[in-house]
Amino acid sequence: MTYFVPAFAGLLTGAGLIIAIGAQNIFVLRQGIRREHVLAVVAVCSASDVVLILGGVAGLGALVTAYPEIVGVATVAGGAYLLVLAAMAARRVVRPASLDATGGAASAGRWAAIGTAVALTWLNPHVYLDTLITLGAIANSHGPQDKWVFAAGACVASFVWFAALGFGSARLAPLFAKPRAWQVLDTLVAVVMGVLGVVLIGSAVF
């Protein structure tokens, strides 16, 4: 029970940062619909997230050890970024979009699919802000042991999301084609990110 809070916080934060309409999610869903190299693509996306999340936790952890005062700054910055994400999600609720995963390029080989997954993950500048900085800062605000529990929760969120997109695509595609589904998801994201952002800033300021 001791580790439940940081693990659940990591799960919610990781899910909130991952769930959004983007090129990576569209690609994973499309591969699942076509049943092409799904396991390889899901593995690449999830493993990449794990490396980035753990790297962020360890990297910022080293900075925190050397410069303890950075905890407050990183926590406030992470909280502010979560509030921005909450505002963006709230805006998408008002202006919902849909995810079209039926079109796109022709079928590609396994290595081409893996290369695309790698590019869509590692060449996306937002992934570094989400994982290395934001998740790293929030994780380190939980203490020396709990930060790894938080990171584990975030990693689980990544595995669950990409596995659901890839292997559940046959059922998920019609759902995600409807703007209403994204309104519901973005509402949840806005609430979770907003609450976490306020809590983080409050913990650093007060």
C-alpha angles and dihedrals in degrees: 000000000000092000096040096091098053091040093051091044090052091048093051095042093047092048092048092053095045101043107083136106105269144137093267095052092045091051094049092047092047092051089051093050090051092041090229120149091325097158093050093048094046090047093051094049095045095043091048090054091049092052092048095045094048090043090053093049093047095042096049088040090060091049091049090052091052096038111025092181090068090075093075094045094047092046093052091045091049092048092049091051091051090053089052090051089049091053091048091050090048089052091052089053088061092042104033122192132197131229115237108198099157099081132050137092127350123266115296135197125262096263092045089053092048091048091052091050091050092049094047089051107038099033092053108100092202092063091066092049090048099045112020096039112020100035090037092053094045092046093052090052088067096065136257097300104026092053090072091048088052090049090050090054091051091049091051089052090055094049093047095047098048093042090051092049095045104038099028095046096114090064098029098052096070089045096050091045086071117082089214091067091054090047090058093046093046091048089056091045092050092051095045095044092044094051093044091047093052092045093050095049090045092051091053098043102039 
